[in-house]
């Protein structure tokens, strides 16, 4: 074999080896990409972990049996660390990030499409939102700066805002229902009131004195005709009261609670939870029946469906049977590190 032919064969085999290596690399890449977990809308619970040190957060998704699925990276820091849990409306989940993806203080509320996981940011126009509520067309936020409380409505379609400003006033909690914003406030003279605000104009329609409830109101639920409040005094003893939207009367219900923080209505009962006492009270108002259960750890946040009670602590998500409060599943959430900084569990939502 002459040298020219030998050289040609060497070049041919070298080219063939390169082609084979390329094909092998391509197949490996396709297999790797196809086997990589992807966002799926078939989930039940989303658990948010975040950090104030980095502009990154993660959402880990779980199915109805709390089996772990996809973990989604979100380019916002301090995500979901507000007084309000994530809010769901019309197929989107809304959360407040304190940091933008550039690491700056955020003036936005983000919305994730529950079908695709795609993120949309809405610039509500002010920093430090502490509370969040949504309806089909609007995003409602609260923020306090320089002793001024601002309750704002941001309309997604027009990108315009309307704001109610209150001096030296503290917001305890607020909710939106049937074009009304119900805000429980502490006034400058330390009186607890309920302002019923017309959302179209963001002006106070009426004010109700709630000072007969001896303590701080931390949460409430709305029915068609009543508002049910939970409140706690300085000794951590709490109670349940109601305000009738029909008769305008206030009543105190004969139920003693241990430092209640959250209340949810399910079927004909109220489920009332506490961070400090680890206790959950189920009050059946139709039967006037009270049952109290104790959780193994302190909850960061609790959520209720028609069949299950969920709560999140510093490490895990828990699911209980609502009928008898037996533990169905506990699942530890893998904690991420960003730039060697460990994240922490902040909040969760149920689809």
mmCIF file of C-alpha atoms in Angstrom:
data_model
loop_
_atom_site.group_PDB
_atom_site.id
_atom_site.type_symbol
_atom_site.label_atom_id
_atom_site.label_comp_id
_atom_site.label_asym_id
_atom_site.label_seq_id
_atom_site.Cartn_x
_atom_site.Cartn_y
_atom_site.Cartn_z
ATOM 1 C CA UNK A 1 0.000 0.000 0.000
ATOM 2 C CA UNK A 2 1.503 3.291 -1.047
ATOM 3 C CA UNK A 3 1.786 6.192 1.346
ATOM 4 C CA UNK A 4 -0.938 8.232 -0.363
ATOM 5 C CA UNK A 5 -3.506 5.442 0.028
ATOM 6 C CA UNK A 6 -2.409 4.756 3.625
ATOM 7 C CA UNK A 7 -2.848 8.442 4.456
ATOM 8 C CA UNK A 8 -6.262 8.453 2.809
ATOM 9 C CA UNK A 9 -7.361 5.446 4.881
ATOM 10 C CA UNK A 10 -6.176 7.082 8.087
ATOM 11 C CA UNK A 11 -8.161 10.223 7.299
ATOM 12 C CA UNK A 12 -11.235 8.149 6.428
ATOM 13 C CA UNK A 13 -11.127 6.162 9.673
ATOM 14 C CA UNK A 14 -10.483 9.307 11.674
ATOM 15 C CA UNK A 15 -13.501 10.951 10.057
ATOM 16 C CA UNK A 16 -15.571 7.815 10.681
ATOM 17 C CA UNK A 17 -14.530 7.796 14.346
ATOM 18 C CA UNK A 18 -15.546 11.451 14.695
ATOM 19 C CA UNK A 19 -18.928 10.716 13.098
ATOM 20 C CA UNK A 20 -19.526 7.733 15.388
ATOM 21 C CA UNK A 21 -18.537 9.817 18.442
ATOM 22 C CA UNK A 22 -20.900 12.579 17.341
ATOM 23 C CA UNK A 23 -23.786 10.121 16.883
ATOM 24 C CA UNK A 24 -23.108 8.585 20.310
ATOM 25 C CA UNK A 25 -22.985 12.065 21.914
ATOM 26 C CA UNK A 26 -26.205 13.081 20.156
ATOM 27 C CA UNK A 27 -28.036 9.947 21.305
ATOM 28 C CA UNK A 28 -26.747 10.477 24.879
ATOM 29 C CA UNK A 29 -27.892 14.105 24.807
ATOM 30 C CA UNK A 30 -31.368 13.200 23.505
ATOM 31 C CA UNK A 31 -31.779 10.482 26.148
ATOM 32 C CA UNK A 32 -30.587 12.854 28.877
ATOM 33 C CA UNK A 33 -32.956 15.646 27.822
ATOM 34 C CA UNK A 34 -35.934 13.319 27.383
ATOM 35 C CA UNK A 35 -35.349 11.694 30.782
ATOM 36 C CA UNK A 36 -34.986 15.030 32.602
ATOM 37 C CA UNK A 37 -38.065 15.799 34.766
ATOM 38 C CA UNK A 38 -40.438 18.358 33.248
ATOM 39 C CA UNK A 39 -43.243 20.496 34.584
ATOM 40 C CA UNK A 40 -46.553 18.666 34.717
ATOM 41 C CA UNK A 41 -49.948 20.142 35.526
ATOM 42 C CA UNK A 42 -50.886 16.844 37.185
ATOM 43 C CA UNK A 43 -50.002 17.855 40.738
ATOM 44 C CA UNK A 44 -51.865 18.602 43.958
ATOM 45 C CA UNK A 45 -49.442 20.544 46.200
ATOM 46 C CA UNK A 46 -46.655 23.030 45.488
ATOM 47 C CA UNK A 47 -44.089 23.744 48.229
ATOM 48 C CA UNK A 48 -42.022 26.938 47.985
ATOM 49 C CA UNK A 49 -38.489 27.258 49.342
ATOM 50 C CA UNK A 50 -36.573 30.498 49.103
ATOM 51 C CA UNK A 51 -33.848 32.762 50.481
ATOM 52 C CA UNK A 52 -33.390 36.477 50.982
ATOM 53 C CA UNK A 53 -29.678 36.185 50.162
ATOM 54 C CA UNK A 54 -30.147 35.043 46.551
ATOM 55 C CA UNK A 55 -32.559 35.911 43.752
ATOM 56 C CA UNK A 56 -33.634 32.296 43.328
ATOM 57 C CA UNK A 57 -36.487 30.202 44.713
ATOM 58 C CA UNK A 58 -37.758 26.692 44.043
ATOM 59 C CA UNK A 59 -41.187 25.074 43.936
ATOM 60 C CA UNK A 60 -41.381 21.325 44.506
ATOM 61 C CA UNK A 61 -44.557 19.716 43.221
ATOM 62 C CA UNK A 62 -46.316 16.706 44.789
ATOM 63 C CA UNK A 63 -49.192 14.575 43.558
ATOM 64 C CA UNK A 64 -52.356 13.715 45.501
ATOM 65 C CA UNK A 65 -50.444 11.016 47.409
ATOM 66 C CA UNK A 66 -47.607 13.464 48.239
ATOM 67 C CA UNK A 67 -45.265 11.704 45.843
ATOM 68 C CA UNK A 68 -42.532 14.133 44.801
ATOM 69 C CA UNK A 69 -42.436 15.270 41.185
ATOM 70 C CA UNK A 70 -40.819 18.188 39.360
ATOM 71 C CA UNK A 71 -38.869 20.969 41.079
ATOM 72 C CA UNK A 72 -39.166 24.332 39.318
ATOM 73 C CA UNK A 73 -36.592 27.108 39.567
ATOM 74 C CA UNK A 74 -38.027 30.636 39.922
ATOM 75 C CA UNK A 75 -35.800 33.665 39.352
ATOM 76 C CA UNK A 76 -37.016 35.642 42.372
ATOM 77 C CA UNK A 77 -35.771 35.825 45.933
ATOM 78 C CA UNK A 78 -37.743 35.824 49.202
ATOM 79 C CA UNK A 79 -40.724 34.389 47.323
ATOM 80 C CA UNK A 80 -43.986 33.900 49.183
ATOM 81 C CA UNK A 81 -42.766 35.331 52.466
ATOM 82 C CA UNK A 82 -45.803 37.502 53.100
ATOM 83 C CA UNK A 83 -48.560 37.308 55.683
ATOM 84 C CA UNK A 84 -50.852 35.821 53.051
ATOM 85 C CA UNK A 85 -50.392 32.371 51.536
ATOM 86 C CA UNK A 86 -50.196 32.071 47.728
ATOM 87 C CA UNK A 87 -53.526 32.918 46.132
ATOM 88 C CA UNK A 88 -55.144 30.902 43.327
ATOM 89 C CA UNK A 89 -57.598 32.329 40.797
ATOM 90 C CA UNK A 90 -58.655 31.223 37.309
ATOM 91 C CA UNK A 91 -55.868 28.695 36.829
ATOM 92 C CA UNK A 92 -53.005 30.831 38.168
ATOM 93 C CA UNK A 93 -51.200 30.941 41.498
ATOM 94 C CA UNK A 94 -50.089 34.403 42.692
ATOM 95 C CA UNK A 95 -47.186 35.153 45.039
ATOM 96 C CA UNK A 96 -45.203 38.168 46.210
ATOM 97 C CA UNK A 97 -41.412 38.117 45.748
ATOM 98 C CA UNK A 98 -39.351 40.582 47.767
ATOM 99 C CA UNK A 99 -36.461 40.327 45.305
ATOM 100 C CA UNK A 100 -36.501 40.612 41.521
ATOM 101 C CA UNK A 101 -34.383 38.405 39.287
ATOM 102 C CA UNK A 102 -31.750 41.152 39.261
ATOM 103 C CA UNK A 103 -31.518 41.069 43.046
ATOM 104 C CA UNK A 104 -33.273 44.408 43.470
ATOM 105 C CA UNK A 105 -36.250 45.000 45.747
ATOM 106 C CA UNK A 106 -39.330 43.904 43.880
ATOM 107 C CA UNK A 107 -42.435 45.943 43.094
ATOM 108 C CA UNK A 108 -44.117 42.979 41.438
ATOM 109 C CA UNK A 109 -46.513 40.147 42.039
ATOM 110 C CA UNK A 110 -45.829 37.009 40.015
ATOM 111 C CA UNK A 111 -48.400 34.593 38.613
ATOM 112 C CA UNK A 112 -47.653 31.023 37.545
ATOM 113 C CA UNK A 113 -49.883 29.322 34.984
ATOM 114 C CA UNK A 114 -50.915 26.067 36.674
ATOM 115 C CA UNK A 115 -51.144 24.328 33.284
ATOM 116 C CA UNK A 116 -47.697 25.263 31.982
ATOM 117 C CA UNK A 117 -45.687 26.653 34.909
ATOM 118 C CA UNK A 118 -44.980 29.822 32.897
ATOM 119 C CA UNK A 119 -44.368 32.940 34.990
ATOM 120 C CA UNK A 120 -45.916 36.378 34.455
ATOM 121 C CA UNK A 121 -44.904 39.438 36.483
ATOM 122 C CA UNK A 122 -47.284 42.269 37.331
ATOM 123 C CA UNK A 123 -45.757 45.552 38.448
ATOM 124 C CA UNK A 124 -48.138 46.674 41.186
ATOM 125 C CA UNK A 125 -45.987 49.754 41.734
ATOM 126 C CA UNK A 126 -44.932 49.674 45.378
ATOM 127 C CA UNK A 127 -42.384 47.852 47.513
ATOM 128 C CA UNK A 128 -42.857 45.632 50.524
ATOM 129 C CA UNK A 129 -46.279 44.116 49.927
ATOM 130 C CA UNK A 130 -47.259 42.211 53.075
ATOM 131 C CA UNK A 131 -50.688 40.921 52.069
ATOM 132 C CA UNK A 132 -52.118 39.593 48.831
ATOM 133 C CA UNK A 133 -55.554 38.775 47.472
ATOM 134 C CA UNK A 134 -56.792 38.229 43.911
ATOM 135 C CA UNK A 135 -59.967 37.912 41.900
ATOM 136 C CA UNK A 136 -60.544 37.309 38.195
ATOM 137 C CA UNK A 137 -59.492 40.797 37.104
ATOM 138 C CA UNK A 138 -57.510 42.385 39.929
ATOM 139 C CA UNK A 139 -54.607 41.947 42.332
ATOM 140 C CA UNK A 140 -55.036 43.450 45.804
ATOM 141 C CA UNK A 141 -52.002 44.206 47.945
ATOM 142 C CA UNK A 142 -51.209 45.926 51.215
ATOM 143 C CA UNK A 143 -48.017 47.706 52.206
ATOM 144 C CA UNK A 144 -46.922 50.022 55.003
ATOM 145 C CA UNK A 145 -44.344 52.784 54.782
ATOM 146 C CA UNK A 146 -43.795 55.864 56.945
ATOM 147 C CA UNK A 147 -46.807 54.933 59.128
ATOM 148 C CA UNK A 148 -49.069 54.868 56.085
ATOM 149 C CA UNK A 149 -51.042 51.776 55.187
ATOM 150 C CA UNK A 150 -51.796 51.457 51.487
ATOM 151 C CA UNK A 151 -54.491 49.073 50.248
ATOM 152 C CA UNK A 152 -54.181 48.856 46.474
ATOM 153 C CA UNK A 153 -56.090 47.341 43.589
ATOM 154 C CA UNK A 154 -54.100 46.622 40.416
ATOM 155 C CA UNK A 155 -56.214 45.841 37.348
ATOM 156 C CA UNK A 156 -54.365 43.384 35.129
ATOM 157 C CA UNK A 157 -55.986 44.405 31.846
ATOM 158 C CA UNK A 158 -55.525 48.164 32.146
ATOM 159 C CA UNK A 159 -52.313 47.954 34.252
ATOM 160 C CA UNK A 160 -53.723 50.743 36.420
ATOM 161 C CA UNK A 161 -53.947 50.975 40.195
ATOM 162 C CA UNK A 162 -56.264 52.534 42.750
ATOM 163 C CA UNK A 163 -55.083 52.975 46.319
ATOM 164 C CA UNK A 164 -56.719 53.677 49.655
ATOM 165 C CA UNK A 165 -54.255 55.309 52.080
ATOM 166 C CA UNK A 166 -54.770 55.195 55.860
ATOM 167 C CA UNK A 167 -52.499 57.006 58.337
ATOM 168 C CA UNK A 168 -51.197 55.317 61.514
ATOM 169 C CA UNK A 169 -53.355 52.267 60.837
ATOM 170 C CA UNK A 170 -52.327 48.595 60.969
ATOM 171 C CA UNK A 171 -53.797 45.871 58.794
ATOM 172 C CA UNK A 172 -54.543 42.601 60.582
ATOM 173 C CA UNK A 173 -56.001 40.713 57.610
ATOM 174 C CA UNK A 174 -58.148 41.276 54.535
ATOM 175 C CA UNK A 175 -60.193 39.313 52.010
ATOM 176 C CA UNK A 176 -62.107 40.019 48.820
ATOM 177 C CA UNK A 177 -65.591 38.749 48.033
ATOM 178 C CA UNK A 178 -68.349 39.912 45.669
ATOM 179 C CA UNK A 179 -66.673 43.223 44.770
ATOM 180 C CA UNK A 180 -66.057 44.070 48.413
ATOM 181 C CA UNK A 181 -62.758 44.194 50.253
ATOM 182 C CA UNK A 182 -63.119 43.307 53.946
ATOM 183 C CA UNK A 183 -60.177 44.679 55.942
ATOM 184 C CA UNK A 184 -59.667 44.162 59.676
ATOM 185 C CA UNK A 185 -57.690 47.135 60.969
ATOM 186 C CA UNK A 186 -56.212 48.534 64.163
ATOM 187 C CA UNK A 187 -56.823 52.280 64.310
ATOM 188 C CA UNK A 188 -54.502 54.980 65.736
ATOM 189 C CA UNK A 189 -56.447 54.838 69.042
ATOM 190 C CA UNK A 190 -55.823 51.055 69.180
ATOM 191 C CA UNK A 191 -59.402 50.107 68.318
ATOM 192 C CA UNK A 192 -60.151 47.066 66.145
ATOM 193 C CA UNK A 193 -62.489 47.777 63.241
ATOM 194 C CA UNK A 194 -63.733 46.195 60.033
ATOM 195 C CA UNK A 195 -63.695 48.425 56.963
ATOM 196 C CA UNK A 196 -65.915 47.236 54.108
ATOM 197 C CA UNK A 197 -64.433 48.767 50.955
ATOM 198 C CA UNK A 198 -66.097 49.035 47.561
ATOM 199 C CA UNK A 199 -63.450 47.640 45.197
ATOM 200 C CA UNK A 200 -64.550 49.640 42.146
ATOM 201 C CA UNK A 201 -63.669 52.929 43.809
ATOM 202 C CA UNK A 202 -61.455 51.646 46.663
ATOM 203 C CA UNK A 203 -63.447 53.794 49.079
ATOM 204 C CA UNK A 204 -64.748 52.763 52.492
ATOM 205 C CA UNK A 205 -68.424 51.894 52.282
ATOM 206 C CA UNK A 206 -68.980 51.180 55.993
ATOM 207 C CA UNK A 207 -67.063 50.607 59.228
ATOM 208 C CA UNK A 208 -67.852 48.086 61.975
ATOM 209 C CA UNK A 209 -66.518 48.321 65.538
ATOM 210 C CA UNK A 210 -64.999 44.945 66.512
ATOM 211 C CA UNK A 211 -63.626 45.976 69.890
ATOM 212 C CA UNK A 212 -66.033 43.566 71.642
ATOM 213 C CA UNK A 213 -63.660 40.794 70.559
ATOM 214 C CA UNK A 214 -61.064 40.982 73.332
ATOM 215 C CA UNK A 215 -57.792 40.503 71.522
ATOM 216 C CA UNK A 216 -56.125 40.685 68.128
ATOM 217 C CA UNK A 217 -58.089 39.334 65.176
ATOM 218 C CA UNK A 218 -55.736 37.186 63.094
ATOM 219 C CA UNK A 219 -58.039 35.718 60.443
ATOM 220 C CA UNK A 220 -61.646 35.377 59.323
ATOM 221 C CA UNK A 221 -63.851 33.518 56.853
ATOM 222 C CA UNK A 222 -66.823 34.699 54.856
ATOM 223 C CA UNK A 223 -70.096 32.929 54.246
ATOM 224 C CA UNK A 224 -73.014 34.356 52.252
ATOM 225 C CA UNK A 225 -74.383 36.144 55.313
ATOM 226 C CA UNK A 226 -71.683 36.198 58.029
ATOM 227 C CA UNK A 227 -68.049 36.863 58.789
ATOM 228 C CA UNK A 228 -66.493 34.524 61.358
ATOM 229 C CA UNK A 229 -63.447 35.914 63.200
ATOM 230 C CA UNK A 230 -60.771 34.292 65.364
ATOM 231 C CA UNK A 231 -59.005 36.410 67.964
ATOM 232 C CA UNK A 232 -56.340 36.002 70.664
ATOM 233 C CA UNK A 233 -55.694 38.009 73.836
ATOM 234 C CA UNK A 234 -52.380 38.752 75.578
ATOM 235 C CA UNK A 235 -52.525 35.467 77.514
ATOM 236 C CA UNK A 236 -52.804 33.485 74.242
ATOM 237 C CA UNK A 237 -56.406 32.567 74.927
ATOM 238 C CA UNK A 238 -58.613 32.914 71.898
ATOM 239 C CA UNK A 239 -62.170 32.812 70.748
ATOM 240 C CA UNK A 240 -64.532 32.823 67.807
ATOM 241 C CA UNK A 241 -67.018 35.535 66.903
ATOM 242 C CA UNK A 242 -69.257 36.513 64.048
ATOM 243 C CA UNK A 243 -70.629 39.601 62.353
ATOM 244 C CA UNK A 244 -73.896 39.268 60.451
ATOM 245 C CA UNK A 245 -73.954 41.041 57.101
ATOM 246 C CA UNK A 246 -77.749 40.938 57.264
ATOM 247 C CA UNK A 247 -78.631 42.042 60.804
ATOM 248 C CA UNK A 248 -75.352 43.974 61.391
ATOM 249 C CA UNK A 249 -75.087 42.297 64.805
ATOM 250 C CA UNK A 250 -71.918 40.992 66.474
ATOM 251 C CA UNK A 251 -71.902 37.771 68.503
ATOM 252 C CA UNK A 252 -69.306 35.857 70.469
ATOM 253 C CA UNK A 253 -69.442 32.069 70.120
ATOM 254 C CA UNK A 254 -68.846 29.953 73.208
ATOM 255 C CA UNK A 255 -65.615 28.293 72.033
ATOM 256 C CA UNK A 256 -62.208 28.562 73.747
ATOM 257 C CA UNK A 257 -59.192 28.380 71.462
ATOM 258 C CA UNK A 258 -55.422 28.204 72.050
ATOM 259 C CA UNK A 259 -53.746 31.136 70.249
ATOM 260 C CA UNK A 260 -55.576 30.665 66.927
ATOM 261 C CA UNK A 261 -53.837 31.878 63.763
ATOM 262 C CA UNK A 262 -55.818 30.548 60.803
ATOM 263 C CA UNK A 263 -59.428 29.605 60.133
ATOM 264 C CA UNK A 264 -60.897 27.735 57.172
ATOM 265 C CA UNK A 265 -64.469 26.701 56.410
ATOM 266 C CA UNK A 266 -65.073 23.209 55.072
ATOM 267 C CA UNK A 267 -68.483 21.576 54.755
ATOM 268 C CA UNK A 268 -70.366 22.592 57.937
ATOM 269 C CA UNK A 269 -67.278 23.032 60.095
ATOM 270 C CA UNK A 270 -64.502 25.503 60.813
ATOM 271 C CA UNK A 271 -60.940 24.230 61.017
ATOM 272 C CA UNK A 272 -58.887 26.515 63.256
ATOM 273 C CA UNK A 273 -55.116 26.107 63.611
ATOM 274 C CA UNK A 274 -52.411 27.585 65.808
ATOM 275 C CA UNK A 275 -48.667 27.997 65.285
ATOM 276 C CA UNK A 276 -47.740 28.435 68.912
ATOM 277 C CA UNK A 277 -49.773 25.663 70.519
ATOM 278 C CA UNK A 278 -49.573 23.098 67.674
ATOM 279 C CA UNK A 279 -53.282 22.529 68.136
ATOM 280 C CA UNK A 280 -56.060 22.252 65.571
ATOM 281 C CA UNK A 281 -59.694 22.745 66.534
ATOM 282 C CA UNK A 282 -62.574 21.499 64.400
ATOM 283 C CA UNK A 283 -65.792 23.308 65.298
ATOM 284 C CA UNK A 284 -68.987 21.944 63.770
ATOM 285 C CA UNK A 285 -71.336 24.918 64.051
ATOM 286 C CA UNK A 286 -74.359 22.902 62.973
ATOM 287 C CA UNK A 287 -73.919 20.419 65.835
ATOM 288 C CA UNK A 288 -72.136 22.857 68.180
ATOM 289 C CA UNK A 289 -69.424 20.190 68.509
ATOM 290 C CA UNK A 290 -65.749 20.922 69.242
ATOM 291 C CA UNK A 291 -62.831 18.544 68.717
ATOM 292 C CA UNK A 292 -59.177 19.450 69.297
ATOM 293 C CA UNK A 293 -56.135 17.675 67.846
ATOM 294 C CA UNK A 294 -52.413 18.228 68.415
ATOM 295 C CA UNK A 295 -49.844 18.313 65.626
ATOM 296 C CA UNK A 296 -46.332 16.868 66.121
ATOM 297 C CA UNK A 297 -44.598 20.123 65.104
ATOM 298 C CA UNK A 298 -45.345 23.832 64.753
ATOM 299 C CA UNK A 299 -46.992 24.658 61.420
ATOM 300 C CA UNK A 300 -45.731 27.445 59.182
ATOM 301 C CA UNK A 301 -48.978 27.291 57.242
ATOM 302 C CA UNK A 302 -52.095 25.108 57.121
ATOM 303 C CA UNK A 303 -54.505 24.384 54.256
ATOM 304 C CA UNK A 304 -57.753 22.447 54.116
ATOM 305 C CA UNK A 305 -59.599 20.636 51.334
ATOM 306 C CA UNK A 306 -62.942 18.830 51.581
ATOM 307 C CA UNK A 307 -61.166 15.620 52.638
ATOM 308 C CA UNK A 308 -57.706 16.508 53.939
ATOM 309 C CA UNK A 309 -55.799 18.824 56.252
ATOM 310 C CA UNK A 310 -52.286 19.849 55.093
ATOM 311 C CA UNK A 311 -49.579 21.682 56.932
ATOM 312 C CA UNK A 312 -45.973 22.725 56.366
ATOM 313 C CA UNK A 313 -43.215 22.938 58.968
ATOM 314 C CA UNK A 314 -39.481 23.679 58.654
ATOM 315 C CA UNK A 315 -38.667 20.390 56.906
ATOM 316 C CA UNK A 316 -41.760 18.570 55.630
ATOM 317 C CA UNK A 317 -45.255 18.662 54.189
ATOM 318 C CA UNK A 318 -47.967 16.685 56.046
ATOM 319 C CA UNK A 319 -51.357 15.349 54.952
ATOM 320 C CA UNK A 320 -54.052 14.277 57.440
ATOM 321 C CA UNK A 321 -57.457 12.693 57.012
ATOM 322 C CA UNK A 322 -59.921 15.436 57.896
ATOM 323 C CA UNK A 323 -62.501 13.042 59.359
ATOM 324 C CA UNK A 324 -60.403 11.722 62.258
ATOM 325 C CA UNK A 325 -57.071 13.569 61.878
ATOM 326 C CA UNK A 326 -55.049 10.426 61.252
ATOM 327 C CA UNK A 327 -51.755 11.055 59.459
ATOM 328 C CA UNK A 328 -51.954 9.945 55.821
ATOM 329 C CA UNK A 329 -48.467 10.993 54.679
ATOM 330 C CA UNK A 330 -45.451 12.996 55.758
ATOM 331 C CA UNK A 331 -42.958 13.922 53.058
ATOM 332 C CA UNK A 332 -39.649 15.646 53.695
ATOM 333 C CA UNK A 333 -38.853 18.427 51.224
ATOM 334 C CA UNK A 334 -35.298 18.369 49.775
ATOM 335 C CA UNK A 335 -33.640 21.685 50.623
ATOM 336 C CA UNK A 336 -31.614 23.367 47.886
ATOM 337 C CA UNK A 337 -28.392 25.362 48.267
ATOM 338 C CA UNK A 338 -27.640 28.468 46.231
ATOM 339 C CA UNK A 339 -24.090 29.846 46.396
ATOM 340 C CA UNK A 340 -23.546 27.573 49.423
ATOM 341 C CA UNK A 341 -26.525 29.232 51.165
ATOM 342 C CA UNK A 342 -29.253 26.773 52.209
ATOM 343 C CA UNK A 343 -32.814 27.806 51.384
ATOM 344 C CA UNK A 344 -35.753 27.452 53.767
ATOM 345 C CA UNK A 345 -39.362 26.401 53.377
ATOM 346 C CA UNK A 346 -41.603 29.461 53.116
ATOM 347 C CA UNK A 347 -45.115 28.501 52.036
ATOM 348 C CA UNK A 348 -47.232 26.140 49.941
ATOM 349 C CA UNK A 349 -50.377 26.034 47.858
ATOM 350 C CA UNK A 350 -52.970 23.434 46.832
ATOM 351 C CA UNK A 351 -54.374 23.264 43.333
#
